[in-house]
Amino acid sequence: YDILINKVRFPPEDIIFDPNVLTIGTGMEEHANYGVDFINATKTIKEQCPYVKISGGISNLSFGFRGVTKIRESIHAVFLHHAITESGMDVGIVNAKEMLAIGDLEDDMRILCEDLVFNKNEDATEEMLKRTAYERAVIDARKKGLAPPRKPRGPVRNLPRMQFEYDSIPPKPAVEPPLPVSDAARNHVPNPYINSKLVHEKIAEIRSRASNPDKGFNMDYGQKADLYPASYPHFVRGRDSLREHITKLFTSRIAMYDGAMGTMIQNYSKRNKLEEEEYRGDRFKEWSCNVKGNNDMLSITQPHVIQGIYREYLEIGGSDLIGTNTFSSTTIAQADYEMEAYAYELNYESARLAREVCDEVTAKDPTKPRFVAGAIGPTNRTGSISPSVEDPSVRNVDFDELVEAYFEQVVGLVDGGCDILMVETIFDTLNAKAAVYAIGEFLEMTGIDMPLFISGTLVDQSGRTLSGQTGEAFYASIRHSKPMCVGLNCALGANHMVPFVERLSKCVECFVHVYSNAGLPNAMGGYDETPDDMAEGNKVFFENGWLNMVGGCCGSTPPHIKAIREMAEKFEPRKLPDVGRPKMWLSGLEDLVVDDVHNHLGLPFLNVGERCNIAGSIRFKKLMMAGDYATAMDIAKHQVEDGAHVIDINVDDGMLDGVAAMQKFVKIAITEPEVSKVPFMLDASKFEIVMAGLKWCQGKPIVNSISLKVGEEKFIEHATLLRKHGAAVVVMAFDEEGQAATEDEKVRICKRSYDILINKVRFPPEDIIFDPNVLTI
C-alpha cells in the first residue's frame, strides 16, 4: 500500500488486497487459525490502508471438505458473515448459485461452522468431519431411495438457567461446618455426659444384655463447671459445647489425630509375649476358638497394653484426639471369634480406657484438652458388593443388620465416655450410610449433640473406594449426616493421596482430615517410611491449606505423629469454604450437581431415563416379569449412553412382588459400573418399595414420590425417613382432597408441602422436587 500510494501514486480506492484465504479443518494445528486470522487481518488492513477493498478466493477455505456442497457453503456463510459485517471484507470469488446466508443454516450447523472458523475448541475439525460423513450418507441414501440416517448430535450452546431472587444471594464466610437438624446441635447445647439418664428402651435393652462382669459400671463423665477456666482453649465436659471447641481448634491450627493401633500392638508383641494365651487372658482361658489377632479384645484382657498405646500417642505424639481400639467391635466383625455377645463391652472398655488416659494427660496441661474419638470400622462385610461371582444380587449382610450392629457399638462407645464418633476406613459407602443412620437414631433418641467425623478409603490410584465411588461421590452420599469433619485414611501413603485430598478439599463443606499409611506396604507387609519421611510426605497438604486435622494409619507410631505435628505447626489450617446457594447434589459412582446440569440439547434440565419403568417400556416389563435382570441392565446402560443423567427404576405391577423386584434390580444395578455411575430415581406407588431400594443404594438417589394424599402425619413420617437416609424427594401435587389440576391448586398444595417439609421435617429445600402434575391436553 505504501509503495502503491507513495511511489506509484496509485488511487487507493482502486486497490483490492487478497490476504490469502487458506484452508482450515485439515487436522493440522498450524492451519486451525487461518480463518480467524484472515478475518482479524482484514479489519486491521482496512484501518491502516484507507479506501482499499479486501477480497479472497472463498473456496480455498473449505477445500478439505470438498464433495459435500452443503458443508462447504455453510462454512463459507459463517466466514463471509463475520468477515463482511465485522471486519469490512468487500469482494470475493464465489459460486453465487450455491451461496447460503447465515440465517439459512440449521442451528447446530451454524455452531459447528462457528467453532471451525474461529477455532473455538480442539474438537471442531473432528465434529465437522462427523457432520460431513452424515451429509454424505444423506446424499447416498437419497440416491438409493432409502430413509436418511440418524443425524449425529453436534455441539450445543448451553442455555442459561432461569434465575430467581434467591439465586443472586452472594456467598458469605462460614463460621462453622453445616449443622445437623437437631435442636441440641443447632443451639450448641453441651453434652452433659450423664449417660445414665439416656434411658430409651432400645438403649436400655442393649445395656441389659451387656457382658460386663460389673453390672454397676460407670456411664457418667460430667465434670465440675469450675474445673478449668471458662475460656478457650480449656474444656469442661457438661459446661462447654464440644462443637464450638472443635470449630475453634480446627480453625486456629491443624489438629493432631493419633496413629496406628495395630502397628503398635505388633511392636509390643515383638518386645513382649503376646500370644494366644495373652489374648485370652484369665477370663477367656477356655474360649472355644482361637482369638489371637482379635486386637479389640485386648481392651478387656490386656488393658494396660491398650492404655499404654493411648498414652504414648498423647504424650509422645502430642495427639489432640485418639481413636478407640474398636475398629472391629461390632457383632458382625466379632462373629469371626464367636464373640458377638461382647460387642457392647469391647466398645465400653476401650472408650473408658481412652477416657481415663485423656483426662490424666489433660490434667497435666489443661490448655491442651484431649478427646476420645469412638472408632467405628467398616465391618468385614459389604452391602454393595456380592460375595458370589455367579450371582451379583447376593449379599452377606443387609442395611438393617448393619444398623443394628452399629447402634450397639455406638451405645457402648458413648457409655464408655467418648466425645466424638468416627466412622472410618470406609471402603463401601453403603456401610457408612448404615453407620451414620444408626448414629442419627441414637442422637435423636438421646437428644444430645455429639460431633461426627467420617473417613473414607480410596483403595488405589483410580481414586475410588472398593465399591467404586469417587471421593466426591462418597462425600455427596454421606453429607446429609452433617459431619463436622470428612477425610481419607488408610490404603495409600501420603504421596499417593495428593490428588484425591486436593479434590476432596475443594468440595467438602466441613473440616477435612487425612491419616495416611506410612507409605505402601513392602514385600513383608511392613511399612518403611520413617517419621521424617512421613512428615515430609504430608507437607504438601499443609502447604496448600487442605487440612484441619492430620494423623497416621498403618505403619505409623507416636514418633511419626510427633514428626507430622512438628511439620504441621508451621502452617495454617484449611479455611472453611464460603456458604452459598444450596444445590441438589446426587451421586452414583460419580457425583452430580443437578443445578449445574445441562442436557444434550443445551437446556438446564435433568434427563431422567424412563425405560427402566414398567409403565414406560413394554420390553422392560416383559423382562422383569420373566426375571431377566441381565438384559434389563442393558436397557439401563443404553439410557445412560443416550444422555440420561439419572435412571428411573419402577417395578410397579400387580403381578410382581415389588419389594423383591426393586431390591434385586438395585443390588444388581449397583454392581454394573456403566449403570451405577449415575444416580438412581427409586419410583413406586408404595412407600415400602422405594424404601426397599433405598437401603441398597450407596449413592444419593431421588425417591419418587411422596404426597399429602396420605395425610399430613404420614407425609411427615415418610419425609423424615427419607431425610435420615439422605435421599432427595419428588413431591406430587396431591393432598387429602385429590390431584391438583388448576394453577391455584398446584401452587397451594406445593406451598403447603414445602412449608411442612422445611418447618416440621427440616428437609433440605434443595433436595425437594415438586411434580405439579403434567396433565393431558
Short mmCIF file of C-alpha atoms in Angstrom, two decimals, residues 41-503:
data_model
loop_
_atom_site.label_atom_id
_atom_site.label_comp_id
_atom_site.label_asym_id
_atom_site.label_seq_id
_atom_site.Cartn_x
_atom_site.Cartn_y
_atom_site.Cartn_z
CA ALA A 41 -6.26 -9.12 9.48
CA THR A 42 -8.97 -7.75 7.15
CA LYS A 43 -10.11 -5.24 9.74
CA THR A 44 -6.59 -4.14 10.62
CA ILE A 45 -5.59 -3.73 6.93
CA LYS A 46 -8.62 -1.56 6.25
CA GLU A 47 -7.86 0.54 9.32
CA GLN A 48 -4.24 1.08 8.25
CA CYS A 49 -4.86 1.37 4.49
CA PRO A 50 -7.70 3.82 3.86
CA TYR A 51 -10.13 3.23 0.96
CA VAL A 52 -8.86 -0.20 -0.09
CA LYS A 53 -11.04 -3.27 -0.65
CA ILE A 54 -10.43 -6.79 0.62
CA SER A 55 -11.03 -9.90 -1.46
CA GLY A 56 -10.31 -13.62 -1.35
CA GLY A 57 -10.90 -16.98 -3.01
CA ILE A 58 -13.54 -18.32 -0.67
CA SER A 59 -13.50 -21.93 -1.92
CA ASN A 60 -9.95 -22.31 -0.59
CA LEU A 61 -11.30 -22.09 2.96
CA SER A 62 -13.25 -25.37 2.83
CA PHE A 63 -11.10 -27.35 0.42
CA GLY A 64 -10.75 -30.15 2.98
CA PHE A 65 -14.49 -30.80 2.80
CA ARG A 66 -14.81 -30.97 -1.00
CA GLY A 67 -17.55 -33.16 -2.36
CA VAL A 68 -20.20 -32.03 0.15
CA THR A 69 -21.50 -28.68 -1.05
CA LYS A 70 -23.80 -28.15 1.95
CA ILE A 71 -20.88 -28.34 4.35
CA ARG A 72 -18.64 -26.11 2.25
CA GLU A 73 -21.25 -23.41 1.67
CA SER A 74 -22.23 -23.44 5.35
CA ILE A 75 -18.61 -22.78 6.31
CA HIS A 76 -18.44 -20.02 3.69
CA ALA A 77 -21.68 -18.46 5.00
CA VAL A 78 -20.32 -18.13 8.53
CA PHE A 79 -16.90 -16.95 7.34
CA LEU A 80 -18.32 -14.30 5.00
CA HIS A 81 -20.91 -13.10 7.51
CA HIS A 82 -18.22 -12.26 10.07
CA ALA A 83 -15.60 -11.10 7.57
CA ILE A 84 -18.07 -8.74 5.87
CA THR A 85 -20.13 -7.42 8.79
CA GLU A 86 -17.43 -7.28 11.46
CA SER A 87 -14.20 -6.69 9.52
CA GLY A 88 -15.29 -4.99 6.28
CA MET A 89 -14.45 -7.57 3.59
CA ASP A 90 -15.75 -6.27 0.25
CA VAL A 91 -15.10 -8.74 -2.57
CA GLY A 92 -14.82 -12.48 -3.07
CA ILE A 93 -14.63 -15.15 -5.72
CA VAL A 94 -17.66 -17.36 -5.04
CA ASN A 95 -20.18 -19.78 -6.56
CA ALA A 96 -23.11 -17.38 -6.37
CA LYS A 97 -25.71 -20.03 -7.16
CA GLU A 98 -24.77 -22.17 -4.14
CA MET A 99 -24.20 -19.35 -1.65
CA LEU A 100 -26.09 -19.54 1.67
CA ALA A 101 -26.96 -16.78 4.10
CA ILE A 102 -26.08 -17.39 7.71
CA GLY A 103 -29.77 -17.31 8.54
CA ASP A 104 -30.32 -20.28 6.23
CA LEU A 105 -28.21 -22.56 8.42
CA GLU A 106 -29.59 -25.02 10.94
CA ASP A 107 -28.69 -24.02 14.48
CA ASP A 108 -26.38 -26.96 15.04
CA MET A 109 -24.69 -26.44 11.66
CA ARG A 110 -24.04 -22.81 12.48
CA ILE A 111 -22.44 -23.78 15.79
CA LEU A 112 -20.20 -26.33 14.04
CA CYS A 113 -19.10 -23.72 11.49
CA GLU A 114 -18.51 -21.02 14.13
CA ASP A 115 -16.34 -23.43 16.10
CA LEU A 116 -14.35 -24.36 13.00
CA VAL A 117 -13.86 -20.88 11.52
CA PHE A 118 -12.91 -19.31 14.84
CA ASN A 119 -11.04 -22.37 16.18
CA LYS A 120 -13.11 -22.30 19.35
CA ASN A 121 -12.19 -25.77 20.53
CA GLU A 122 -9.79 -28.55 19.68
CA ASP A 123 -12.61 -30.90 18.57
CA ALA A 124 -14.00 -28.50 15.96
CA THR A 125 -12.49 -30.30 12.98
CA GLU A 126 -13.46 -33.74 14.29
CA GLU A 127 -17.04 -32.63 14.88
CA MET A 128 -17.26 -31.17 11.37
CA LEU A 129 -15.89 -34.37 9.86
CA LYS A 130 -18.63 -36.33 11.65
CA ARG A 131 -21.24 -33.97 10.22
CA THR A 132 -19.67 -34.25 6.77
CA ALA A 133 -19.88 -38.04 6.92
CA TYR A 134 -23.55 -37.74 7.85
CA GLU A 135 -24.31 -35.35 4.98
CA ARG A 136 -22.55 -37.71 2.54
CA ALA A 137 -24.66 -40.58 3.90
CA VAL A 138 -27.81 -38.49 3.35
CA ILE A 139 -26.78 -37.89 -0.28
CA ASP A 140 -26.15 -41.61 -0.80
CA ALA A 141 -29.44 -42.58 0.84
CA ARG A 142 -31.32 -40.11 -1.35
CA LYS A 143 -29.74 -41.59 -4.48
CA LYS A 144 -30.74 -45.11 -3.39
CA GLY A 145 -34.25 -44.10 -2.32
CA LEU A 146 -33.56 -45.00 1.29
CA ALA A 147 -34.50 -43.24 4.50
CA PRO A 148 -31.84 -40.78 5.68
CA PRO A 149 -29.55 -41.91 8.55
CA ARG A 150 -29.90 -40.61 12.09
CA LYS A 151 -28.41 -37.18 12.48
CA PRO A 152 -25.42 -37.07 14.87
CA ARG A 153 -25.53 -34.82 17.89
CA GLY A 154 -23.28 -31.90 17.28
CA PRO A 155 -22.00 -29.36 19.80
CA VAL A 156 -24.65 -27.27 21.50
CA ARG A 157 -24.59 -23.99 23.37
CA ASN A 158 -25.82 -24.26 26.92
CA LEU A 159 -28.77 -22.01 27.64
CA PRO A 160 -28.76 -20.05 30.92
CA ARG A 161 -30.88 -21.31 33.79
CA MET A 162 -33.77 -19.10 34.83
CA GLN A 163 -32.73 -17.06 37.84
CA PHE A 164 -34.85 -16.30 40.88
CA GLU A 165 -34.25 -13.79 43.63
CA TYR A 166 -32.62 -16.36 45.92
CA ASP A 167 -30.11 -17.29 43.19
CA SER A 168 -28.41 -13.91 43.48
CA ILE A 169 -27.66 -14.07 47.21
CA PRO A 170 -23.86 -13.74 47.47
CA PRO A 171 -21.82 -16.37 49.35
CA LYS A 172 -20.82 -15.49 52.89
CA PRO A 173 -17.97 -16.71 55.09
CA ALA A 174 -18.70 -19.91 57.02
CA VAL A 175 -18.38 -19.67 60.80
CA GLU A 176 -18.71 -23.43 61.41
CA PRO A 177 -19.41 -26.65 59.47
CA PRO A 178 -23.01 -27.37 58.41
CA LEU A 179 -25.12 -28.26 61.43
CA PRO A 180 -27.23 -31.39 61.95
CA VAL A 181 -31.00 -30.91 62.23
CA SER A 182 -31.29 -31.47 65.98
CA ASP A 183 -32.00 -28.60 68.35
CA ALA A 184 -29.03 -29.66 70.50
CA ALA A 185 -26.65 -29.28 67.56
CA ARG A 186 -28.17 -26.10 66.20
CA ASN A 187 -28.12 -24.45 69.61
CA HIS A 188 -24.68 -25.80 70.59
CA VAL A 189 -26.09 -27.42 73.72
CA PRO A 190 -23.22 -29.00 75.69
CA ASN A 191 -23.37 -32.76 76.05
CA PRO A 192 -23.96 -33.34 79.79
CA TYR A 193 -22.11 -36.69 79.69
CA ILE A 194 -24.67 -38.09 82.15
CA ASN A 195 -25.28 -41.22 80.13
CA SER A 196 -27.17 -43.00 82.89
CA LYS A 197 -30.06 -40.66 82.06
CA LEU A 198 -30.16 -41.88 78.46
CA VAL A 199 -32.88 -44.44 79.06
CA HIS A 200 -34.57 -45.06 75.71
CA GLU A 201 -35.86 -48.62 75.69
CA LYS A 202 -33.59 -49.68 72.84
CA ILE A 203 -30.52 -48.38 74.68
CA ALA A 204 -31.68 -49.98 77.92
CA GLU A 205 -32.18 -53.32 76.17
CA ILE A 206 -28.60 -53.30 74.87
CA ARG A 207 -27.23 -52.49 78.32
CA SER A 208 -29.36 -55.22 79.89
CA ARG A 209 -27.59 -57.94 77.90
CA ALA A 210 -24.11 -56.42 78.24
CA SER A 211 -21.38 -58.91 79.10
CA ASN A 212 -19.64 -56.56 81.55
CA PRO A 213 -18.89 -58.52 84.76
CA ASP A 214 -19.65 -55.46 86.90
CA LYS A 215 -23.28 -54.59 86.17
CA GLY A 216 -22.95 -51.34 88.13
CA PHE A 217 -20.34 -49.87 85.78
CA ASN A 218 -19.99 -46.10 85.48
CA MET A 219 -21.53 -44.31 82.49
CA ASP A 220 -21.32 -40.70 83.67
CA TYR A 221 -18.40 -38.42 82.82
CA GLY A 222 -19.63 -34.90 83.51
CA GLN A 223 -17.14 -32.56 85.19
CA LYS A 224 -17.50 -29.73 87.67
CA ALA A 225 -18.13 -26.46 85.85
CA ASP A 226 -15.21 -24.73 87.62
CA LEU A 227 -12.67 -27.49 87.00
CA TYR A 228 -10.85 -25.38 84.39
CA PRO A 229 -11.15 -21.71 83.33
CA ALA A 230 -14.25 -20.85 81.29
CA SER A 231 -12.37 -19.79 78.17
CA TYR A 232 -10.84 -21.47 75.11
CA PRO A 233 -8.64 -23.50 74.90
CA HIS A 234 -9.89 -25.02 78.15
CA PHE A 235 -12.74 -27.50 78.01
CA VAL A 236 -15.03 -28.90 80.67
CA ARG A 237 -17.47 -31.69 79.90
CA GLY A 238 -21.05 -30.67 80.58
CA ARG A 239 -20.19 -26.96 80.63
CA ASP A 240 -18.77 -26.38 77.15
CA SER A 241 -20.02 -27.20 73.68
CA LEU A 242 -17.62 -29.62 72.03
CA ARG A 243 -18.93 -28.49 68.64
CA GLU A 244 -17.81 -24.94 69.40
CA HIS A 245 -14.49 -26.13 70.82
CA ILE A 246 -13.63 -28.23 67.75
CA THR A 247 -14.52 -25.34 65.46
CA LYS A 248 -12.13 -23.07 67.35
CA LEU A 249 -9.42 -25.72 67.45
CA PHE A 250 -9.67 -26.67 63.76
CA THR A 251 -9.70 -23.05 62.61
CA SER A 252 -6.79 -21.93 64.80
CA ARG A 253 -4.33 -24.72 63.99
CA ILE A 254 -4.03 -28.12 62.34
CA ALA A 255 -5.19 -30.57 64.99
CA MET A 256 -3.49 -33.89 65.60
CA TYR A 257 -5.12 -37.31 65.49
CA ASP A 258 -3.29 -40.45 66.58
CA GLY A 259 -1.59 -43.21 64.58
CA ALA A 260 -1.98 -46.94 64.02
CA MET A 261 -3.24 -49.17 66.82
CA GLY A 262 -2.44 -52.44 65.03
CA THR A 263 1.15 -51.39 64.33
CA MET A 264 1.69 -50.54 67.99
CA ILE A 265 0.24 -53.86 69.13
CA GLN A 266 2.58 -55.67 66.71
CA ASN A 267 5.52 -53.65 68.01
CA TYR A 268 4.56 -54.51 71.59
CA SER A 269 4.41 -58.21 70.70
CA LYS A 270 7.98 -58.04 69.35
CA ARG A 271 9.22 -56.89 72.74
CA ASN A 272 6.79 -58.78 74.97
CA LYS A 273 4.91 -62.06 74.88
CA LEU A 274 1.55 -61.51 73.22
CA GLU A 275 0.31 -64.86 72.00
CA GLU A 276 -2.95 -66.77 72.14
CA GLU A 277 -2.66 -67.13 75.91
CA GLU A 278 -2.30 -63.36 76.44
CA TYR A 279 -5.15 -62.57 74.08
CA ARG A 280 -7.43 -64.90 76.06
CA GLY A 281 -6.30 -63.77 79.49
CA ASP A 282 -7.84 -65.41 82.52
CA ARG A 283 -11.39 -64.56 81.53
CA PHE A 284 -11.38 -66.30 78.15
CA LYS A 285 -8.91 -69.05 79.02
CA GLU A 286 -11.32 -71.77 77.88
CA TRP A 287 -12.65 -69.98 74.80
CA SER A 288 -13.90 -72.26 72.04
CA CYS A 289 -11.81 -70.88 69.16
CA ASN A 290 -8.51 -69.10 68.55
CA VAL A 291 -8.65 -65.38 69.27
CA LYS A 292 -5.12 -64.21 68.53
CA GLY A 293 -5.48 -61.34 66.08
CA ASN A 294 -8.64 -60.03 67.73
CA ASN A 295 -6.88 -56.85 68.81
CA ASP A 296 -10.06 -55.28 70.12
CA MET A 297 -10.40 -57.86 72.91
CA LEU A 298 -7.09 -56.70 74.37
CA SER A 299 -9.05 -53.79 75.86
CA ILE A 300 -10.61 -56.41 78.14
CA THR A 301 -7.79 -58.95 78.59
CA GLN A 302 -4.70 -56.70 78.43
CA PRO A 303 -5.97 -53.20 79.24
CA HIS A 304 -2.50 -51.99 80.28
CA VAL A 305 -1.23 -52.62 76.73
CA ILE A 306 -4.01 -50.58 75.10
CA GLN A 307 -3.87 -47.84 77.69
CA GLY A 308 -0.11 -47.63 77.24
CA ILE A 309 -0.54 -47.13 73.49
CA TYR A 310 -3.12 -44.41 74.08
CA ARG A 311 -0.71 -42.67 76.46
CA GLU A 312 2.20 -42.76 74.00
CA TYR A 313 0.13 -41.10 71.28
CA LEU A 314 -0.94 -38.39 73.71
CA GLU A 315 2.41 -37.76 75.38
CA ILE A 316 4.94 -38.53 72.63
CA GLY A 317 2.86 -37.85 69.56
CA GLY A 318 1.03 -34.86 71.02
CA SER A 319 -2.35 -36.03 69.71
CA ASP A 320 -5.38 -33.85 70.43
CA LEU A 321 -7.70 -36.75 69.72
CA ILE A 322 -7.19 -40.51 69.98
CA GLY A 323 -9.26 -43.24 68.40
CA THR A 324 -10.56 -46.11 70.49
CA ASN A 325 -9.39 -49.69 69.97
CA THR A 326 -12.76 -50.65 68.48
CA PHE A 327 -12.18 -50.97 64.73
CA SER A 328 -13.79 -54.43 64.73
CA SER A 329 -16.02 -54.15 67.79
CA THR A 330 -19.33 -54.91 66.10
CA THR A 331 -21.34 -58.09 66.43
CA ILE A 332 -20.72 -58.64 62.71
CA ALA A 333 -16.92 -58.46 62.86
CA GLN A 334 -16.69 -60.29 66.20
CA ALA A 335 -18.55 -63.26 64.73
CA ASP A 336 -15.16 -64.45 63.40
CA TYR A 337 -14.18 -65.08 67.02
CA GLU A 338 -17.64 -66.12 68.28
CA MET A 339 -17.64 -63.02 70.48
CA GLU A 340 -20.76 -61.25 69.21
CA ALA A 341 -22.17 -61.08 72.74
CA TYR A 342 -19.18 -58.99 73.89
CA ALA A 343 -19.61 -56.13 71.40
CA TYR A 344 -21.01 -53.65 73.91
CA GLU A 345 -18.33 -54.45 76.49
CA LEU A 346 -15.49 -54.18 73.96
CA ASN A 347 -16.62 -50.69 73.00
CA TYR A 348 -17.32 -49.62 76.56
CA GLU A 349 -13.96 -50.77 77.90
CA SER A 350 -11.91 -49.35 75.06
CA ALA A 351 -13.62 -45.97 75.35
CA ARG A 352 -13.31 -46.00 79.13
CA LEU A 353 -9.57 -46.68 78.95
CA ALA A 354 -9.12 -43.85 76.46
CA ARG A 355 -11.24 -41.52 78.59
CA GLU A 356 -9.10 -42.18 81.66
CA VAL A 357 -5.81 -41.51 79.85
CA CYS A 358 -7.12 -38.41 78.09
CA ASP A 359 -8.29 -36.96 81.40
CA GLU A 360 -4.97 -37.82 83.03
CA VAL A 361 -2.95 -36.08 80.29
CA THR A 362 -5.34 -33.10 80.13
CA ALA A 363 -4.95 -32.56 83.87
CA LYS A 364 -1.21 -32.06 83.34
CA ASP A 365 -1.86 -29.27 80.83
CA PRO A 366 -5.50 -28.05 80.78
CA THR A 367 -4.68 -25.62 77.95
CA LYS A 368 -4.49 -28.64 75.65
CA PRO A 369 -7.55 -30.81 76.34
CA ARG A 370 -7.53 -34.29 74.83
CA PHE A 371 -10.56 -36.02 73.33
CA VAL A 372 -11.74 -39.56 72.67
CA ALA A 373 -12.95 -40.46 69.17
CA GLY A 374 -15.05 -43.61 69.16
CA ALA A 375 -13.65 -45.58 66.21
CA ILE A 376 -16.33 -47.29 64.11
CA GLY A 377 -14.83 -49.56 61.46
CA PRO A 378 -16.39 -50.79 58.22
CA THR A 379 -17.03 -54.40 59.42
CA ASN A 380 -15.74 -57.33 57.39
CA ARG A 381 -18.82 -57.45 55.16
CA THR A 382 -20.07 -55.16 52.44
CA GLY A 383 -23.56 -54.12 51.46
CA SER A 384 -22.70 -53.12 47.88
CA ILE A 385 -20.54 -56.00 46.67
CA SER A 386 -21.67 -59.56 46.02
CA PRO A 387 -19.53 -62.34 47.53
CA SER A 388 -20.74 -64.59 44.69
CA VAL A 389 -19.20 -64.43 41.21
CA GLU A 390 -22.27 -66.20 39.83
CA ASP A 391 -25.00 -64.01 41.32
CA PRO A 392 -24.48 -60.22 41.61
CA SER A 393 -27.64 -59.88 43.72
CA VAL A 394 -26.26 -61.96 46.61
CA ARG A 395 -25.13 -60.16 49.78
CA ASN A 396 -23.74 -61.42 53.08
CA VAL A 397 -25.24 -58.55 55.08
CA ASP A 398 -28.09 -56.11 54.69
CA PHE A 399 -28.65 -52.49 55.70
CA ASP A 400 -30.81 -53.24 58.75
CA GLU A 401 -28.28 -55.74 60.11
CA LEU A 402 -25.53 -53.15 59.75
CA VAL A 403 -27.65 -50.52 61.51
CA GLU A 404 -28.31 -52.84 64.45
CA ALA A 405 -24.64 -53.72 64.80
CA TYR A 406 -23.52 -50.10 64.59
CA PHE A 407 -26.20 -48.92 67.01
CA GLU A 408 -24.97 -51.33 69.70
CA GLN A 409 -21.40 -50.18 69.08
CA VAL A 410 -22.41 -46.52 69.47
CA VAL A 411 -24.16 -47.22 72.79
CA GLY A 412 -21.03 -48.91 74.14
CA LEU A 413 -18.72 -46.13 72.95
CA VAL A 414 -20.85 -43.36 74.40
CA ASP A 415 -21.36 -45.18 77.70
CA GLY A 416 -17.57 -45.60 77.84
CA GLY A 417 -17.08 -41.84 77.65
CA CYS A 418 -16.17 -40.99 74.06
CA ASP A 419 -16.52 -37.40 72.85
CA ILE A 420 -16.72 -37.88 69.09
CA LEU A 421 -17.91 -40.67 66.80
CA MET A 422 -15.51 -41.53 63.98
CA VAL A 423 -16.84 -43.70 61.13
CA GLU A 424 -13.59 -44.72 59.47
CA THR A 425 -11.87 -46.66 56.71
CA ILE A 426 -14.98 -46.63 54.51
CA PHE A 427 -14.46 -48.88 51.50
CA ASP A 428 -18.22 -49.28 50.88
CA THR A 429 -20.33 -46.16 51.33
CA LEU A 430 -23.47 -48.22 51.95
CA ASN A 431 -21.88 -49.49 55.17
CA ALA A 432 -21.07 -45.90 56.11
CA LYS A 433 -24.65 -44.82 55.41
CA ALA A 434 -25.84 -47.56 57.76
CA ALA A 435 -23.40 -46.34 60.42
CA VAL A 436 -24.48 -42.69 60.18
CA TYR A 437 -28.13 -43.77 60.16
CA ALA A 438 -27.54 -45.68 63.40
CA ILE A 439 -25.73 -42.68 64.89
CA GLY A 440 -28.58 -40.39 63.84
CA GLU A 441 -31.11 -42.65 65.53
CA PHE A 442 -29.04 -42.73 68.72
CA LEU A 443 -28.67 -38.95 68.83
CA GLU A 444 -32.40 -38.50 68.17
CA MET A 445 -33.30 -40.93 70.98
CA THR A 446 -30.97 -39.26 73.46
CA GLY A 447 -31.34 -35.62 72.43
CA ILE A 448 -27.60 -34.99 72.84
CA ASP A 449 -25.18 -33.36 70.40
CA MET A 450 -22.10 -35.37 69.52
CA PRO A 451 -19.78 -34.45 66.63
CA LEU A 452 -19.48 -36.95 63.79
CA PHE A 453 -16.29 -37.50 61.75
CA ILE A 454 -16.26 -39.68 58.63
CA SER A 455 -13.19 -41.10 56.89
CA GLY A 456 -13.22 -42.83 53.51
CA THR A 457 -10.64 -45.13 51.95
CA LEU A 458 -9.65 -44.89 48.30
CA VAL A 459 -8.11 -48.25 47.53
CA ASP A 460 -5.74 -47.40 44.67
CA GLN A 461 -4.64 -44.73 42.19
CA SER A 462 -8.04 -44.80 40.49
CA GLY A 463 -9.15 -42.59 43.38
CA ARG A 464 -12.18 -44.75 44.12
CA THR A 465 -13.48 -46.74 47.06
CA LEU A 466 -13.62 -50.52 46.82
CA SER A 467 -17.30 -50.20 45.92
CA GLY A 468 -16.39 -47.87 43.04
CA GLN A 469 -17.22 -44.35 44.18
CA THR A 470 -15.06 -41.30 43.57
CA GLY A 471 -14.15 -39.18 46.57
CA GLU A 472 -16.70 -36.54 45.53
CA ALA A 473 -19.46 -39.14 45.17
CA PHE A 474 -18.54 -40.58 48.57
CA TYR A 475 -18.93 -37.17 50.17
CA ALA A 476 -22.19 -36.43 48.35
CA SER A 477 -23.57 -39.74 49.66
CA ILE A 478 -22.90 -39.03 53.34
CA ARG A 479 -23.11 -35.23 53.60
CA HIS A 480 -26.75 -35.45 54.75
CA SER A 481 -25.43 -36.67 58.12
CA LYS A 482 -23.72 -33.28 58.56
CA PRO A 483 -20.31 -34.50 59.71
CA MET A 484 -18.01 -31.95 61.32
CA CYS A 485 -15.01 -33.43 59.56
CA VAL A 486 -14.57 -35.64 56.49
CA GLY A 487 -11.39 -37.07 55.06
CA LEU A 488 -9.37 -40.04 53.89
CA ASN A 489 -7.33 -42.70 55.64
CA CYS A 490 -5.51 -45.97 55.03
CA ALA A 491 -4.71 -47.87 51.78
CA LEU A 492 -2.21 -45.32 50.47
CA GLY A 493 0.76 -43.29 51.61
CA ALA A 494 0.55 -39.51 51.73
CA ASN A 495 2.37 -39.11 48.40
CA HIS A 496 -0.21 -41.23 46.60
CA MET A 497 -3.13 -39.40 48.21
CA VAL A 498 -2.26 -35.91 46.96
CA PRO A 499 -4.67 -35.55 44.00
CA PHE A 500 -7.55 -37.11 45.92
CA VAL A 501 -7.06 -34.97 49.01
CA GLU A 502 -6.94 -31.88 46.81
CA ARG A 503 -10.24 -32.78 45.10
#
